[in-house]
Amino acid sequence: MSKLNVLFFLLLLLMTSTASGAEDGYDLWLRYVPVENVQLREKYQQQLQNVAISGHSETTAAIAEELQRGLKGLLNKDCNIQSEYTNQQVLIGTPGNSPEIAALNIQGQLNELGNEGYLITHQIVKGKAILLVASTGEIGTLYGTFHLLRLLQTQQPLAGIYIAERPKTTHRLLNHWDNLDRTVERGYAGFSIWDWHKLPDYIDPRYKDYARANASIGINGTVVSNVNANALILTPHYLNKLNGLANVFRPYGIKIYLTARFSAPIEIGGLPTADPLNEEVQQWWKNKANEIYAIIPDFGGFLVKANSEGQPGPQDYKRTHAEGANMLARALAPHGGVVMWRAFVYSHEVPVDRALQAYNEFKPLDEDFDDNVFVQVKNGPIDFQPREPFHPLFGAMEQTPIMMEFQITQEYLGCATHLVYLAPLFKEVLDADTYAKGKGSTVAKVIDGSLHQHTLSGMAGVSNIGNDRNWTGHPFGQANWYAYGRLAWNPEFTAEALADEWIRMTYTNNPAFIEVVKPMMLQSRETAVNYMTPLGLHHQMAWDHHWGPGPWVNIGRPDWTSKYYHRADSLGIGFDRTTSGSNAVSQYFPEVRDHFNNLETCPEEFLLWFHHVPWNHPMKSGNTLWGEMCEKYYSGAAQVKTMQKDWDSVKDLIDPQQYDHVRQLLKIQANEAIWWRNALLLYFQQYSRLPIPSTFEQPDKTLEYYMNLKFHFVPGI
Ligand code: BDP
């Protein structure tokens, strides 16, 4: 080959590899590349050559399209997919769309699994053993199909398979904090994926890929607008645009929900009031609901942030949260919609410890909410901190379905530059025991409705999705979206199992890679806690943008300052929430209250959340409190260095572009971990007046340096 030819060949190679765009992260965990184990791939090829997908709906078409795409990629071979069953090896369908499935003796089982549940097993059809993916609902068969593809992606054998799945919750939602101008509140992955200007005429292919990704993990609803709501989203102009999205999402079982600005009757309705007991206002919302359902017949309902952080609400008219929620619920009820009323409220007057306020407001209203109202509660009593004890409202409201609100976007966990796998955080909360009905009354059982026998149950996750090519900014942000959806489906899944699945589907099944990356993910949340807010510290972030450290923040309302939370003084540090302090502990059931209240039994990870502790307090490790703080901060920053080394060690095992993206972000994280460590320790040292042990590398900058850092443009505000 001449030099020119070689150059041309190389160029061609480069062009074809980038044109395929396979490794830019866009495909998420639906990365259908040939099964690495060749023997297994050949086996799958034999087992899945001919497939029948019964039915002629948009959903069954979506199933066929997904399977075609998945099998072609995974098996590296075109499969034969038909809509009529004629002796194929695989049959996907419902008793309603497939006479063969209707004739099987599995109807009782299918009924138990419900419309969204599914069965994957072998059955004899017309004398031949075939692989069956069946459900009573077509959405169930879509979920089953994604499960089947996941089995292939994670290299599971199909022989003797028996999978019976049903979601543990009825409502599994993403909450987008997306504004109409396409900025995303606390979003770090670019702008909103909703292109309002071009909708509904231009349907970005991303909408369908968004629906596919969500359906693949069982998410069945999305609130597309910010909780700090704009009433305009409820006007016909936007409702027509929403219809464009709803049409794309429907085949994938995803309903659209909207945030309802409480003052909308004034702002877009021209009424003088938004008082929920005013008949005209009630009628306005009824008309609005009718109008929405005329355009989007399967509209899901409203999410509401009211009387919180300046948002309007029923208390503006001296009405209760329940009166406000019920007014909306009654407008939606005839159409089957629900209201998700947020419990994230705290008063402007700051009368008591902010941690107490949601419980104080909502617990007395337990009997008052209509049947189609959820109260949506953040995982902890303050605000999505790196670590919080579970919110005391879990278990406390027997009559009301309580929906979990997690934050997938990393507002307080390093935005989209820190690798922090959030499943351990989610699980810590879900597995916590409320003792509401004695031992074993976990938060998971509260939110899946089983503890208090609710038919409505659910979870919401504040989305980390934006229009970045890889959706979430940090490639590992995808794992948090994934794990959230899977836990909303079943809170019993483990963080480890979900990390394992996600790694295999997103990167590789290579054990050498998994052995390194899985432990790295599982440790990463504790690492972030260590370099940000160990031992129960919380709310120590910078003013407004919440990205870097700011223990000195002392402006604005007291409960927006860091000092309000750390309470450091010459004697010690921590917020006394015991029975002799703010008494927040007493909002928990007695077993939990006593556990947290007692300095001896309070877990050290919540020590400074509940107790004000002297600097020389002896810790379990033998260190003093100050010594332990130093240890934690230094180990956090050191752990990020270890993550860097671990990641370097797997360099050759995955795509170079993917490897390099994470490598660069880890470098940022390593620097920022030191920033957090130094800023916090130097700041607290003013009070402890104790040295950072000489065994540790001393900070090379002064406290003043850190305090004077100013950032004018940080994403997410
Ligand atoms: C806080 C965020 C703020 C949100 C608020 C909420 O900083 O942007 O509006 O939560 O959940 O953590 O309403």
Short mmCIF file of N, CA and C in Angstrom, two decimals, residues 351-357 360 382 564 567 575-587 597 609-611:
data_model
loop_
_atom_site.label_atom_id
_atom_site.label_comp_id
_atom_site.label_asym_id
_atom_site.label_seq_id
_atom_site.Cartn_x
_atom_site.Cartn_y
_atom_site.Cartn_z
N PRO A 351 -39.46 29.41 62.84
CA PRO A 351 -39.73 29.38 64.27
C PRO A 351 -39.02 28.25 65.00
N VAL A 352 -38.89 27.09 64.36
CA VAL A 352 -38.26 25.94 65.03
C VAL A 352 -37.27 25.30 64.07
N ASP A 353 -36.47 24.40 64.61
CA ASP A 353 -35.53 23.59 63.80
C ASP A 353 -36.22 23.18 62.49
N ARG A 354 -35.54 23.49 61.39
CA ARG A 354 -36.16 23.20 60.08
C ARG A 354 -36.48 21.71 59.94
N ALA A 355 -35.67 20.84 60.56
CA ALA A 355 -35.90 19.40 60.45
C ALA A 355 -37.27 18.98 60.99
N LEU A 356 -37.86 19.81 61.85
CA LEU A 356 -39.13 19.45 62.47
C LEU A 356 -40.35 19.81 61.63
N GLN A 357 -40.17 20.73 60.70
CA GLN A 357 -41.34 21.43 60.19
C GLN A 357 -42.28 20.62 59.31
N ASN A 360 -44.39 18.44 61.50
CA ASN A 360 -45.35 19.24 62.26
C ASN A 360 -46.54 19.67 61.40
N ILE A 382 -34.07 17.26 55.98
CA ILE A 382 -33.58 18.57 55.56
C ILE A 382 -33.67 18.70 54.04
N TYR A 564 -26.04 27.56 60.98
CA TYR A 564 -27.27 27.06 61.61
C TYR A 564 -27.18 25.55 61.83
N ARG A 567 -23.24 24.50 64.03
CA ARG A 567 -23.23 25.01 65.41
C ARG A 567 -21.88 24.85 66.11
N PHE A 575 -25.58 19.62 65.88
CA PHE A 575 -26.91 20.17 66.14
C PHE A 575 -27.58 19.30 67.19
N ASP A 576 -27.88 19.86 68.32
CA ASP A 576 -28.53 19.07 69.37
C ASP A 576 -30.02 18.92 69.05
N ARG A 577 -30.35 17.76 68.52
CA ARG A 577 -31.77 17.48 68.21
C ARG A 577 -32.32 16.43 69.16
N THR A 578 -31.65 16.27 70.31
CA THR A 578 -32.12 15.29 71.29
C THR A 578 -33.31 15.87 72.04
N THR A 579 -33.80 15.10 72.99
CA THR A 579 -34.94 15.54 73.80
C THR A 579 -34.58 16.79 74.61
N SER A 580 -33.29 17.01 74.83
CA SER A 580 -32.95 18.26 75.53
C SER A 580 -32.55 19.37 74.56
N GLY A 581 -32.59 19.08 73.28
CA GLY A 581 -32.30 20.10 72.27
C GLY A 581 -33.56 20.45 71.50
N SER A 582 -33.50 20.41 70.16
CA SER A 582 -34.70 20.79 69.38
C SER A 582 -35.78 19.72 69.47
N ASN A 583 -35.43 18.54 69.96
CA ASN A 583 -36.37 17.44 70.14
C ASN A 583 -36.86 16.83 68.83
N ALA A 584 -36.11 17.02 67.77
CA ALA A 584 -36.50 16.39 66.50
C ALA A 584 -36.52 14.87 66.63
N VAL A 585 -35.72 14.33 67.50
CA VAL A 585 -35.70 12.85 67.67
C VAL A 585 -37.08 12.32 68.03
N SER A 586 -37.88 13.14 68.71
CA SER A 586 -39.17 12.63 69.18
C SER A 586 -40.19 12.49 68.06
N GLN A 587 -39.84 12.91 66.86
CA GLN A 587 -40.75 12.66 65.74
C GLN A 587 -40.64 11.22 65.24
N ASN A 597 -31.30 9.30 70.27
CA ASN A 597 -31.23 10.27 71.36
C ASN A 597 -30.04 10.03 72.29
N TRP A 609 -25.58 15.08 63.54
CA TRP A 609 -26.95 15.41 63.14
C TRP A 609 -27.82 15.56 64.39
N PHE A 610 -27.54 14.71 65.39
CA PHE A 610 -28.42 14.68 66.56
C PHE A 610 -27.78 15.24 67.83
N HIS A 611 -26.46 15.36 67.85
CA HIS A 611 -25.81 15.74 69.11
C HIS A 611 -24.80 16.86 68.92
#
